[in-house]
Amino acid sequence: MGIVFSYWIAIRVNVAFLVIIMLGALFCIITIDKKFTFFIGVILFILGIILYQLQFTQESRLVPLTKDHHYGIAKVLRDPIKGDFNWQVDIKVTKLQTNKWEMKLQEKARLLIYHDGDTPPMKGGQWIKLKDISSYEYIEGYRPEGYNLYLKSNRIDHILSASANSIEVIDTVKWNPLISSLRFKGIAEEIFDQTLGYNQGSLAKSMVFGNQGYLSEEVLKTFSRSGTAHVIAISGLHVGIIILILGRAMAWMGFSKNTGYLISLALLLIYGYIAAFPVSIIRAIAMFGVFILGYNLHRPYDSINGLSAIAFIILLFNPIAIFSVSFQLSFAATMGIILLYPKLNKLFAFVPKVIGGLLAVTISAQLATIPIIAYHFKEISIVAWLANLLIVPFMSIILGLALFSIILGILNLSFAVIINQLTNLLLSYTLWVVEFLSSFNYSSIEITNINVITFITYYIFLIVIYHLSSKRIWGTNK
């Protein structure tokens, strides 16, 4: 709450003063037996304010790049993405130099490259030399908004623009983890392109790598209107399915449960690295890691405490992540499922178990994320429960076949062609369901404006309903 409070008031408070208050609260915890929870809350609140303020204390350090005879050395963090007017890529500037001096630093920047060709001027993992920067913007201000807030939440403080002629590739590394992951990703994309239809292949790449850039704006809108956008982003659902697939594979190969867990965790970390570790996959892998730790220590696993601890650690290192859509949706949906699923599952006891479980999971996640979706996307899907009921049961099959086809395709493309006949059919079915349900005029409700008061009121109402249901107002057990 301290992070959000600091953002909304947009007023700098002396950090030393805040530290004194926090130490005072800590002293009260040590000396006063009662009100322990209150003082812990005070400490966390002040810590949030301090962490947020520290994100804006740094001064711009890349201004020299705009001057003559100054250049920078940077590492390309991913493959460039082609936009309407330029190529976009994230870089880490590690050194500024002139003929007389040099300065080492670690600054992430979004680089916009003006290049007419269809081939990117560089690749992820390469080192480049930057000079003659045409424009430079430092993301400052105590309350960034929109695109700047998005960049800041990804720890990017600078936006640079340059022509392709101003960039020189100075070192092509033969091997490093980033290059290997990008190369593997490129091979997988080529396998999907050669063994699936165009639309089906684009959907498969989005589902496996969590990148919506493979899909057209029109297709993205159909997923949004049908409430199935989580299908084309790496979510806890994806990680859960992969854990299930890996668990069965480890058991089939004769590994013990603990060894299977550890191997699965290692493979998930590799998968997360290839997918560039979005917040949702960090959260899901971390929760799986906490579960493994509890299993080895013979301690019961508490989902709420585990989720809260993971959120705290992420915000400790990157407090502005709390403003990212992926962070909000991932943690809100997971908390909703943890708290609401058991109660809703009992309400759907009159339907078959599988259908009731799917409805309970879908509605739990929806109830917990409605304000967030309305605030960021300006619409709420009415058909999401039906769309998810028709699509989610096939997700594990689609992901399993897609991942297996990559392995087979690397060995022999003919094997991938055979297995992806079924994958293509299931992906076509998914696209048809999404397009059909989103075609109705009232498949979603447009939300023109949602303010903070409405946001808070909704969650207070949801919490009250939850506690009333816990007291058996609805005749359900805890």
PDB file of C-alpha atoms in Angstrom, residues 12-121:
ATOM      1  CA  ARG A  12       8.585  13.433  -2.024  1.00  0.00           C
ATOM      2  CA  VAL A  13       9.067  12.737   1.676  1.00  0.00           C
ATOM      3  CA  ASN A  14      12.458  12.871   3.379  1.00  0.00           C
ATOM      4  CA  VAL A  15      13.786   9.304   3.456  1.00  0.00           C
ATOM      5  CA  ALA A  16      15.678   9.875   6.719  1.00  0.00           C
ATOM      6  CA  PHE A  17      12.429  10.970   8.392  1.00  0.00           C
ATOM      7  CA  LEU A  18      10.683   7.821   7.129  1.00  0.00           C
ATOM      8  CA  VAL A  19      13.513   5.613   8.399  1.00  0.00           C
ATOM      9  CA  ILE A  20      13.183   7.180  11.866  1.00  0.00           C
ATOM     10  CA  ILE A  21       9.430   6.417  11.914  1.00  0.00           C
ATOM     11  CA  MET A  22      10.092   2.855  10.758  1.00  0.00           C
ATOM     12  CA  LEU A  23      12.698   2.346  13.496  1.00  0.00           C
ATOM     13  CA  GLY A  24      10.211   3.729  16.014  1.00  0.00           C
ATOM     14  CA  ALA A  25       7.601   1.200  14.902  1.00  0.00           C
ATOM     15  CA  LEU A  26      10.227  -1.550  15.139  1.00  0.00           C
ATOM     16  CA  PHE A  27      11.025  -0.440  18.702  1.00  0.00           C
ATOM     17  CA  CYS A  28       7.322  -0.631  19.574  1.00  0.00           C
ATOM     18  CA  ILE A  29       7.170  -4.192  18.234  1.00  0.00           C
ATOM     19  CA  ILE A  30      10.057  -5.185  20.494  1.00  0.00           C
ATOM     20  CA  THR A  31       8.780  -3.444  23.623  1.00  0.00           C
ATOM     21  CA  ILE A  32       4.981  -3.702  23.303  1.00  0.00           C
ATOM     22  CA  ASP A  33       3.318  -7.121  23.287  1.00  0.00           C
ATOM     23  CA  LYS A  34       0.027  -5.934  21.827  1.00  0.00           C
ATOM     24  CA  LYS A  35      -0.655  -4.227  18.489  1.00  0.00           C
ATOM     25  CA  PHE A  36       2.078  -6.338  16.860  1.00  0.00           C
ATOM     26  CA  THR A  37       0.214  -6.583  13.533  1.00  0.00           C
ATOM     27  CA  PHE A  38      -0.452  -2.827  13.472  1.00  0.00           C
ATOM     28  CA  PHE A  39       3.213  -1.890  13.801  1.00  0.00           C
ATOM     29  CA  ILE A  40       4.237  -4.487  11.204  1.00  0.00           C
ATOM     30  CA  GLY A  41       1.734  -2.844   8.854  1.00  0.00           C
ATOM     31  CA  VAL A  42       3.237   0.583   9.601  1.00  0.00           C
ATOM     32  CA  ILE A  43       6.740  -0.695   8.822  1.00  0.00           C
ATOM     33  CA  LEU A  44       5.666  -2.267   5.538  1.00  0.00           C
ATOM     34  CA  PHE A  45       3.738   0.872   4.575  1.00  0.00           C
ATOM     35  CA  ILE A  46       6.757   3.119   5.150  1.00  0.00           C
ATOM     36  CA  LEU A  47       9.062   0.625   3.452  1.00  0.00           C
ATOM     37  CA  GLY A  48       6.838   0.819   0.375  1.00  0.00           C
ATOM     38  CA  ILE A  49       7.119   4.633   0.318  1.00  0.00           C
ATOM     39  CA  ILE A  50      10.916   4.454   0.653  1.00  0.00           C
ATOM     40  CA  LEU A  51      11.305   1.824  -2.065  1.00  0.00           C
ATOM     41  CA  TYR A  52       9.159   3.845  -4.469  1.00  0.00           C
ATOM     42  CA  GLN A  53      11.065   7.066  -3.810  1.00  0.00           C
ATOM     43  CA  LEU A  54      14.415   5.364  -4.360  1.00  0.00           C
ATOM     44  CA  GLN A  55      13.356   4.576  -7.940  1.00  0.00           C
ATOM     45  CA  PHE A  56      13.474   8.302  -8.762  1.00  0.00           C
ATOM     46  CA  THR A  57      16.628   9.457  -7.001  1.00  0.00           C
ATOM     47  CA  GLN A  58      18.965   8.548  -9.851  1.00  0.00           C
ATOM     48  CA  GLU A  59      19.940  11.248 -12.334  1.00  0.00           C
ATOM     49  CA  SER A  60      20.150  10.707 -16.073  1.00  0.00           C
ATOM     50  CA  ARG A  61      23.506   9.206 -17.034  1.00  0.00           C
ATOM     51  CA  LEU A  62      23.118   8.712 -20.780  1.00  0.00           C
ATOM     52  CA  VAL A  63      22.935  12.365 -21.808  1.00  0.00           C
ATOM     53  CA  PRO A  64      26.560  12.265 -23.135  1.00  0.00           C
ATOM     54  CA  LEU A  65      25.382   9.959 -25.935  1.00  0.00           C
ATOM     55  CA  THR A  66      23.706  12.931 -27.598  1.00  0.00           C
ATOM     56  CA  LYS A  67      27.032  14.817 -27.830  1.00  0.00           C
ATOM     57  CA  ASP A  68      29.638  14.603 -30.577  1.00  0.00           C
ATOM     58  CA  HIS A  69      32.565  12.205 -30.148  1.00  0.00           C
ATOM     59  CA  HIS A  70      30.742  10.291 -27.386  1.00  0.00           C
ATOM     60  CA  TYR A  71      29.639   6.703 -27.780  1.00  0.00           C
ATOM     61  CA  GLY A  72      28.291   3.883 -25.682  1.00  0.00           C
ATOM     62  CA  ILE A  73      28.855   0.132 -25.478  1.00  0.00           C
ATOM     63  CA  ALA A  74      25.675  -1.886 -24.931  1.00  0.00           C
ATOM     64  CA  LYS A  75      24.423  -5.446 -24.850  1.00  0.00           C
ATOM     65  CA  VAL A  76      21.302  -6.316 -26.855  1.00  0.00           C
ATOM     66  CA  LEU A  77      18.897  -8.004 -24.426  1.00  0.00           C
ATOM     67  CA  ARG A  78      16.502  -9.528 -26.973  1.00  0.00           C
ATOM     68  CA  ASP A  79      15.814  -9.704 -30.685  1.00  0.00           C
ATOM     69  CA  PRO A  80      14.491  -6.429 -32.149  1.00  0.00           C
ATOM     70  CA  ILE A  81      10.754  -6.194 -32.870  1.00  0.00           C
ATOM     71  CA  LYS A  82       9.587  -4.404 -36.003  1.00  0.00           C
ATOM     72  CA  GLY A  83       7.077  -1.602 -35.483  1.00  0.00           C
ATOM     73  CA  ASP A  84       5.228   0.598 -37.951  1.00  0.00           C
ATOM     74  CA  PHE A  85       8.055   3.124 -38.309  1.00  0.00           C
ATOM     75  CA  ASN A  86      11.076   1.586 -36.584  1.00  0.00           C
ATOM     76  CA  TRP A  87      12.638  -1.411 -34.890  1.00  0.00           C
ATOM     77  CA  GLN A  88      12.419  -1.588 -31.099  1.00  0.00           C
ATOM     78  CA  VAL A  89      14.872  -3.388 -28.845  1.00  0.00           C
ATOM     79  CA  ASP A  90      15.920  -3.325 -25.191  1.00  0.00           C
ATOM     80  CA  ILE A  91      19.602  -2.813 -24.456  1.00  0.00           C
ATOM     81  CA  LYS A  92      21.843  -2.481 -21.406  1.00  0.00           C
ATOM     82  CA  VAL A  93      24.441   0.279 -21.734  1.00  0.00           C
ATOM     83  CA  THR A  94      27.544  -0.813 -19.810  1.00  0.00           C
ATOM     84  CA  LYS A  95      30.059   1.848 -20.812  1.00  0.00           C
ATOM     85  CA  LEU A  96      30.276   5.453 -22.011  1.00  0.00           C
ATOM     86  CA  GLN A  97      33.469   6.478 -23.793  1.00  0.00           C
ATOM     87  CA  THR A  98      35.304   9.295 -25.552  1.00  0.00           C
ATOM     88  CA  ASN A  99      38.891   9.456 -26.736  1.00  0.00           C
ATOM     89  CA  LYS A 100      39.921  10.746 -23.309  1.00  0.00           C
ATOM     90  CA  TRP A 101      37.760   8.988 -20.721  1.00  0.00           C
ATOM     91  CA  GLU A 102      35.335   6.172 -20.078  1.00  0.00           C
ATOM     92  CA  MET A 103      32.661   5.500 -17.477  1.00  0.00           C
ATOM     93  CA  LYS A 104      31.212   2.120 -16.522  1.00  0.00           C
ATOM     94  CA  LEU A 105      27.511   1.846 -15.713  1.00  0.00           C
ATOM     95  CA  GLN A 106      24.497  -0.472 -15.926  1.00  0.00           C
ATOM     96  CA  GLU A 107      21.570   1.325 -17.587  1.00  0.00           C
ATOM     97  CA  LYS A 108      18.636  -0.319 -19.387  1.00  0.00           C
ATOM     98  CA  ALA A 109      17.147   1.570 -22.322  1.00  0.00           C
ATOM     99  CA  ARG A 110      14.537   1.135 -25.056  1.00  0.00           C
ATOM    100  CA  LEU A 111      16.292   1.751 -28.385  1.00  0.00           C
ATOM    101  CA  LEU A 112      14.249   2.842 -31.421  1.00  0.00           C
ATOM    102  CA  ILE A 113      16.131   2.099 -34.646  1.00  0.00           C
ATOM    103  CA  TYR A 114      15.188   3.735 -37.938  1.00  0.00           C
ATOM    104  CA  HIS A 115      15.891   1.009 -40.475  1.00  0.00           C
ATOM    105  CA  ASP A 116      14.006   0.386 -43.733  1.00  0.00           C
ATOM    106  CA  GLY A 117      15.031  -3.238 -44.238  1.00  0.00           C
ATOM    107  CA  ASP A 118      13.036  -6.312 -43.253  1.00  0.00           C
ATOM    108  CA  THR A 119      16.071  -7.830 -41.533  1.00  0.00           C
ATOM    109  CA  PRO A 120      16.843  -6.536 -38.011  1.00  0.00           C
ATOM    110  CA  PRO A 121      20.152  -4.641 -37.772  1.00  0.00           C
TER     111      PRO A 121
END
